[in-house]
Amino acid sequence: MLFPRTIRLDATDAQVFEQAAEPGEWAVSGSFAFADSGPGDLVGKRRVAFRSAFLGTGSFGWSTFVSVSDIDAASYEAVVQRLAEHFVARYGAPSVEAALPVARAEAEFAAGLAAEHRVNMLLAVEREMEENGVRERFRALQPPRPADHATIWSLVPDDE
């Protein structure tokens, strides 16, 4: 199965988010973290996270980009469990058991995003607040590659 994993291309995340995810954490969209927010609540570093970040499931910090990676069944179940525990600790869910279906739905959504792409593809998110709620758009970013060209000469040592 494929799943998003945080990646840090430079030090920007550590500067623009209240808490940056560590590289290599399994990640979900994280839009639920803004469910109780109105447009006036989204300022500063919180606004940056809202507009353009995924939520790491290890530190519950933010990451601008994720990379599509293979995840094994045990790691996937650990993501679901960790999310359910987070919903209890941070959002007041009545119990881990009650939070598990919502956590599983978050993980399934993240896996669905990753499933559309190949391993190592970078994904980015853009969010905006609309009248009916939060609108998310996801983009796949192709890494730059050298231009295809034909070799017209080669270097050889003088003794050949």
PDB file of C-alpha atoms in Angstrom:
ATOM      1  CA  MET A   1       0.000   0.000   0.000  1.00  0.00           C
ATOM      2  CA  LEU A   2       1.149   3.571  -0.646  1.00  0.00           C
ATOM      3  CA  PHE A   3       0.967   6.342   1.922  1.00  0.00           C
ATOM      4  CA  PRO A   4       2.240   9.929   2.278  1.00  0.00           C
ATOM      5  CA  ARG A   5       5.442  10.442   4.254  1.00  0.00           C
ATOM      6  CA  THR A   6       6.821  13.807   5.333  1.00  0.00           C
ATOM      7  CA  ILE A   7       9.885  15.131   3.587  1.00  0.00           C
ATOM      8  CA  ARG A   8      11.928  18.231   4.328  1.00  0.00           C
ATOM      9  CA  LEU A   9      13.665  19.751   1.325  1.00  0.00           C
ATOM     10  CA  ASP A  10      15.184  22.621   3.309  1.00  0.00           C
ATOM     11  CA  ALA A  11      14.884  24.334   6.710  1.00  0.00           C
ATOM     12  CA  THR A  12      11.776  26.343   5.800  1.00  0.00           C
ATOM     13  CA  ASP A  13       9.259  24.129   7.623  1.00  0.00           C
ATOM     14  CA  ALA A  14      11.066  24.641  10.935  1.00  0.00           C
ATOM     15  CA  GLN A  15      10.727  28.395  10.460  1.00  0.00           C
ATOM     16  CA  VAL A  16       7.189  28.788   9.112  1.00  0.00           C
ATOM     17  CA  PHE A  17       5.219  26.335  11.285  1.00  0.00           C
ATOM     18  CA  GLU A  18       4.591  26.403  15.034  1.00  0.00           C
ATOM     19  CA  GLN A  19       5.771  22.797  14.998  1.00  0.00           C
ATOM     20  CA  ALA A  20       7.402  21.176  12.000  1.00  0.00           C
ATOM     21  CA  ALA A  21       7.044  17.457  11.359  1.00  0.00           C
ATOM     22  CA  GLU A  22      10.212  15.430  11.409  1.00  0.00           C
ATOM     23  CA  PRO A  23      11.272  14.023   8.025  1.00  0.00           C
ATOM     24  CA  GLY A  24       9.991  10.491   7.455  1.00  0.00           C
ATOM     25  CA  GLU A  25       6.773  10.638   9.503  1.00  0.00           C
ATOM     26  CA  TRP A  26       3.665   9.099   7.998  1.00  0.00           C
ATOM     27  CA  ALA A  27       1.295  11.958   7.162  1.00  0.00           C
ATOM     28  CA  VAL A  28      -2.369  12.728   6.647  1.00  0.00           C
ATOM     29  CA  SER A  29      -4.047  15.773   5.177  1.00  0.00           C
ATOM     30  CA  GLY A  30      -4.694  17.188   8.642  1.00  0.00           C
ATOM     31  CA  SER A  31      -7.543  19.493   7.681  1.00  0.00           C
ATOM     32  CA  PHE A  32      -9.434  18.269  10.758  1.00  0.00           C
ATOM     33  CA  ALA A  33      -7.027  20.376  12.841  1.00  0.00           C
ATOM     34  CA  PHE A  34      -8.790  23.465  11.496  1.00  0.00           C
ATOM     35  CA  ALA A  35     -12.392  22.252  11.868  1.00  0.00           C
ATOM     36  CA  ASP A  36     -13.118  24.666  14.707  1.00  0.00           C
ATOM     37  CA  SER A  37     -11.415  27.637  13.013  1.00  0.00           C
ATOM     38  CA  GLY A  38     -12.939  30.595  11.317  1.00  0.00           C
ATOM     39  CA  PRO A  39     -11.126  32.889   8.894  1.00  0.00           C
ATOM     40  CA  GLY A  40     -10.163  35.247  11.749  1.00  0.00           C
ATOM     41  CA  ASP A  41      -8.511  32.385  13.660  1.00  0.00           C
ATOM     42  CA  LEU A  42      -6.101  31.599  10.870  1.00  0.00           C
ATOM     43  CA  VAL A  43      -3.242  34.015  11.332  1.00  0.00           C
ATOM     44  CA  GLY A  44       0.536  33.757  11.339  1.00  0.00           C
ATOM     45  CA  LYS A  45       2.064  30.296  11.447  1.00  0.00           C
ATOM     46  CA  ARG A  46      -1.347  28.655  11.914  1.00  0.00           C
ATOM     47  CA  ARG A  47      -2.490  30.226   8.645  1.00  0.00           C
ATOM     48  CA  VAL A  48       0.587  28.929   6.829  1.00  0.00           C
ATOM     49  CA  ALA A  49      -0.148  25.394   8.093  1.00  0.00           C
ATOM     50  CA  PHE A  50      -3.794  25.714   7.073  1.00  0.00           C
ATOM     51  CA  ARG A  51      -2.980  26.899   3.585  1.00  0.00           C
ATOM     52  CA  SER A  52      -0.224  24.494   2.648  1.00  0.00           C
ATOM     53  CA  ALA A  53       0.736  21.675   4.997  1.00  0.00           C
ATOM     54  CA  PHE A  54       0.258  18.000   5.771  1.00  0.00           C
ATOM     55  CA  LEU A  55       0.138  16.709   9.345  1.00  0.00           C
ATOM     56  CA  GLY A  56       2.797  14.237  10.455  1.00  0.00           C
ATOM     57  CA  THR A  57       1.428  11.438  12.634  1.00  0.00           C
ATOM     58  CA  GLY A  58       4.526  11.060  14.796  1.00  0.00           C
ATOM     59  CA  SER A  59       5.013  14.572  16.163  1.00  0.00           C
ATOM     60  CA  PHE A  60       1.739  16.044  14.882  1.00  0.00           C
ATOM     61  CA  GLY A  61       3.823  18.773  13.321  1.00  0.00           C
ATOM     62  CA  TRP A  62       3.404  20.186   9.830  1.00  0.00           C
ATOM     63  CA  SER A  63       5.185  19.477   6.559  1.00  0.00           C
ATOM     64  CA  THR A  64       4.932  21.425   3.299  1.00  0.00           C
ATOM     65  CA  PHE A  65       5.579  18.347   1.167  1.00  0.00           C
ATOM     66  CA  VAL A  66       5.039  14.629   1.413  1.00  0.00           C
ATOM     67  CA  SER A  67       6.549  11.863  -0.645  1.00  0.00           C
ATOM     68  CA  VAL A  68       4.567   8.819  -1.717  1.00  0.00           C
ATOM     69  CA  SER A  69       6.043   5.765   0.016  1.00  0.00           C
ATOM     70  CA  ASP A  70       5.306   2.101   0.595  1.00  0.00           C
ATOM     71  CA  ILE A  71       3.745   1.383   3.989  1.00  0.00           C
ATOM     72  CA  ASP A  72       3.356  -2.057   5.539  1.00  0.00           C
ATOM     73  CA  ALA A  73       0.161  -3.190   7.290  1.00  0.00           C
ATOM     74  CA  ALA A  74       1.595  -2.852  10.806  1.00  0.00           C
ATOM     75  CA  SER A  75       2.775   0.731  10.175  1.00  0.00           C
ATOM     76  CA  TYR A  76      -0.584   1.627   8.647  1.00  0.00           C
ATOM     77  CA  GLU A  77      -2.432   0.283  11.700  1.00  0.00           C
ATOM     78  CA  ALA A  78      -0.026   2.211  13.942  1.00  0.00           C
ATOM     79  CA  VAL A  79      -0.964   5.419  12.065  1.00  0.00           C
ATOM     80  CA  VAL A  80      -4.662   4.706  12.674  1.00  0.00           C
ATOM     81  CA  GLN A  81      -4.045   3.997  16.369  1.00  0.00           C
ATOM     82  CA  ARG A  82      -1.885   7.100  16.809  1.00  0.00           C
ATOM     83  CA  LEU A  83      -4.522   9.288  15.148  1.00  0.00           C
ATOM     84  CA  ALA A  84      -7.260   7.862  17.382  1.00  0.00           C
ATOM     85  CA  GLU A  85      -5.151   8.559  20.468  1.00  0.00           C
ATOM     86  CA  HIS A  86      -4.497  12.100  19.189  1.00  0.00           C
ATOM     87  CA  PHE A  87      -8.238  12.675  18.720  1.00  0.00           C
ATOM     88  CA  VAL A  88      -8.775  11.760  22.379  1.00  0.00           C
ATOM     89  CA  ALA A  89      -5.851  13.783  23.756  1.00  0.00           C
ATOM     90  CA  ARG A  90      -6.182  16.892  21.571  1.00  0.00           C
ATOM     91  CA  TYR A  91      -9.806  17.071  20.444  1.00  0.00           C
ATOM     92  CA  GLY A  92     -11.706  15.450  23.303  1.00  0.00           C
ATOM     93  CA  ALA A  93     -12.969  12.296  21.617  1.00  0.00           C
ATOM     94  CA  PRO A  94     -14.646  10.182  24.330  1.00  0.00           C
ATOM     95  CA  SER A  95     -12.374   7.155  23.824  1.00  0.00           C
ATOM     96  CA  VAL A  96      -9.842   5.630  21.488  1.00  0.00           C
ATOM     97  CA  GLU A  97     -12.466   3.067  20.441  1.00  0.00           C
ATOM     98  CA  ALA A  98     -14.904   5.856  19.515  1.00  0.00           C
ATOM     99  CA  ALA A  99     -12.175   7.706  17.601  1.00  0.00           C
ATOM    100  CA  LEU A 100     -10.921   4.690  15.631  1.00  0.00           C
ATOM    101  CA  PRO A 101     -13.475   4.925  12.771  1.00  0.00           C
ATOM    102  CA  VAL A 102     -12.660   8.602  12.204  1.00  0.00           C
ATOM    103  CA  ALA A 103      -8.929   7.898  12.412  1.00  0.00           C
ATOM    104  CA  ARG A 104      -9.309   5.049   9.924  1.00  0.00           C
ATOM    105  CA  ALA A 105     -11.224   7.335   7.542  1.00  0.00           C
ATOM    106  CA  GLU A 106      -8.379   9.903   7.730  1.00  0.00           C
ATOM    107  CA  ALA A 107      -5.811   7.205   6.999  1.00  0.00           C
ATOM    108  CA  GLU A 108      -7.886   5.803   4.129  1.00  0.00           C
ATOM    109  CA  PHE A 109      -8.157   9.279   2.604  1.00  0.00           C
ATOM    110  CA  ALA A 110      -4.370   9.736   2.829  1.00  0.00           C
ATOM    111  CA  ALA A 111      -3.777   6.294   1.305  1.00  0.00           C
ATOM    112  CA  GLY A 112      -6.196   7.186  -1.499  1.00  0.00           C
ATOM    113  CA  LEU A 113      -4.208  10.329  -2.277  1.00  0.00           C
ATOM    114  CA  ALA A 114      -0.979   8.358  -2.439  1.00  0.00           C
ATOM    115  CA  ALA A 115      -2.477   5.514  -4.481  1.00  0.00           C
ATOM    116  CA  GLU A 116      -2.925   7.822  -7.456  1.00  0.00           C
ATOM    117  CA  HIS A 117       0.839   8.334  -7.768  1.00  0.00           C
ATOM    118  CA  ARG A 118       4.117   6.473  -8.003  1.00  0.00           C
ATOM    119  CA  VAL A 119       6.596   5.975  -5.173  1.00  0.00           C
ATOM    120  CA  ASN A 120       8.723   9.079  -4.460  1.00  0.00           C
ATOM    121  CA  MET A 121       6.264  11.485  -6.126  1.00  0.00           C
ATOM    122  CA  LEU A 122       6.058  14.701  -4.122  1.00  0.00           C
ATOM    123  CA  LEU A 123       2.605  15.955  -3.132  1.00  0.00           C
ATOM    124  CA  ALA A 124       1.536  19.432  -2.026  1.00  0.00           C
ATOM    125  CA  VAL A 125      -1.771  20.702  -0.657  1.00  0.00           C
ATOM    126  CA  GLU A 126      -3.555  24.034  -0.998  1.00  0.00           C
ATOM    127  CA  ARG A 127      -6.472  24.874   1.294  1.00  0.00           C
ATOM    128  CA  GLU A 128      -8.877  27.739   1.448  1.00  0.00           C
ATOM    129  CA  MET A 129     -11.839  28.571   3.620  1.00  0.00           C
ATOM    130  CA  GLU A 130     -15.108  28.767   1.721  1.00  0.00           C
ATOM    131  CA  GLU A 131     -18.707  29.337   2.790  1.00  0.00           C
ATOM    132  CA  ASN A 132     -19.365  25.587   2.888  1.00  0.00           C
ATOM    133  CA  GLY A 133     -16.150  24.709   4.719  1.00  0.00           C
ATOM    134  CA  VAL A 134     -12.573  23.939   3.796  1.00  0.00           C
ATOM    135  CA  ARG A 135     -11.627  23.259   0.186  1.00  0.00           C
ATOM    136  CA  GLU A 136      -8.486  21.193  -0.426  1.00  0.00           C
ATOM    137  CA  ARG A 137      -6.577  20.793  -3.678  1.00  0.00           C
ATOM    138  CA  PHE A 138      -3.672  18.386  -4.009  1.00  0.00           C
ATOM    139  CA  ARG A 139      -0.893  18.628  -6.572  1.00  0.00           C
ATOM    140  CA  ALA A 140       1.729  16.157  -7.658  1.00  0.00           C
ATOM    141  CA  LEU A 141       5.115  17.720  -8.284  1.00  0.00           C
ATOM    142  CA  GLN A 142       7.385  16.213 -10.884  1.00  0.00           C
ATOM    143  CA  PRO A 143      11.014  16.525  -9.865  1.00  0.00           C
ATOM    144  CA  PRO A 144      13.096  18.295 -12.487  1.00  0.00           C
ATOM    145  CA  ARG A 145      14.984  15.950 -14.753  1.00  0.00           C
ATOM    146  CA  PRO A 146      17.855  16.535 -17.103  1.00  0.00           C
ATOM    147  CA  ALA A 147      16.786  17.321 -20.618  1.00  0.00           C
ATOM    148  CA  ASP A 148      16.865  14.354 -22.935  1.00  0.00           C
ATOM    149  CA  HIS A 149      19.662  14.750 -25.445  1.00  0.00           C
ATOM    150  CA  ALA A 150      21.880  12.726 -27.695  1.00  0.00           C
ATOM    151  CA  THR A 151      25.559  12.329 -26.883  1.00  0.00           C
ATOM    152  CA  ILE A 152      27.556  13.857 -29.719  1.00  0.00           C
ATOM    153  CA  TRP A 153      31.054  13.147 -28.353  1.00  0.00           C
ATOM    154  CA  SER A 154      32.798  11.350 -25.559  1.00  0.00           C
ATOM    155  CA  LEU A 155      36.065  11.874 -23.725  1.00  0.00           C
ATOM    156  CA  VAL A 156      38.715   9.215 -23.946  1.00  0.00           C
ATOM    157  CA  PRO A 157      42.212   9.102 -22.476  1.00  0.00           C
ATOM    158  CA  ASP A 158      45.094  10.127 -24.778  1.00  0.00           C
ATOM    159  CA  ASP A 159      46.620   6.656 -24.724  1.00  0.00           C
ATOM    160  CA  GLU A 160      43.727   5.085 -26.636  1.00  0.00           C
TER     161      GLU A 160
END
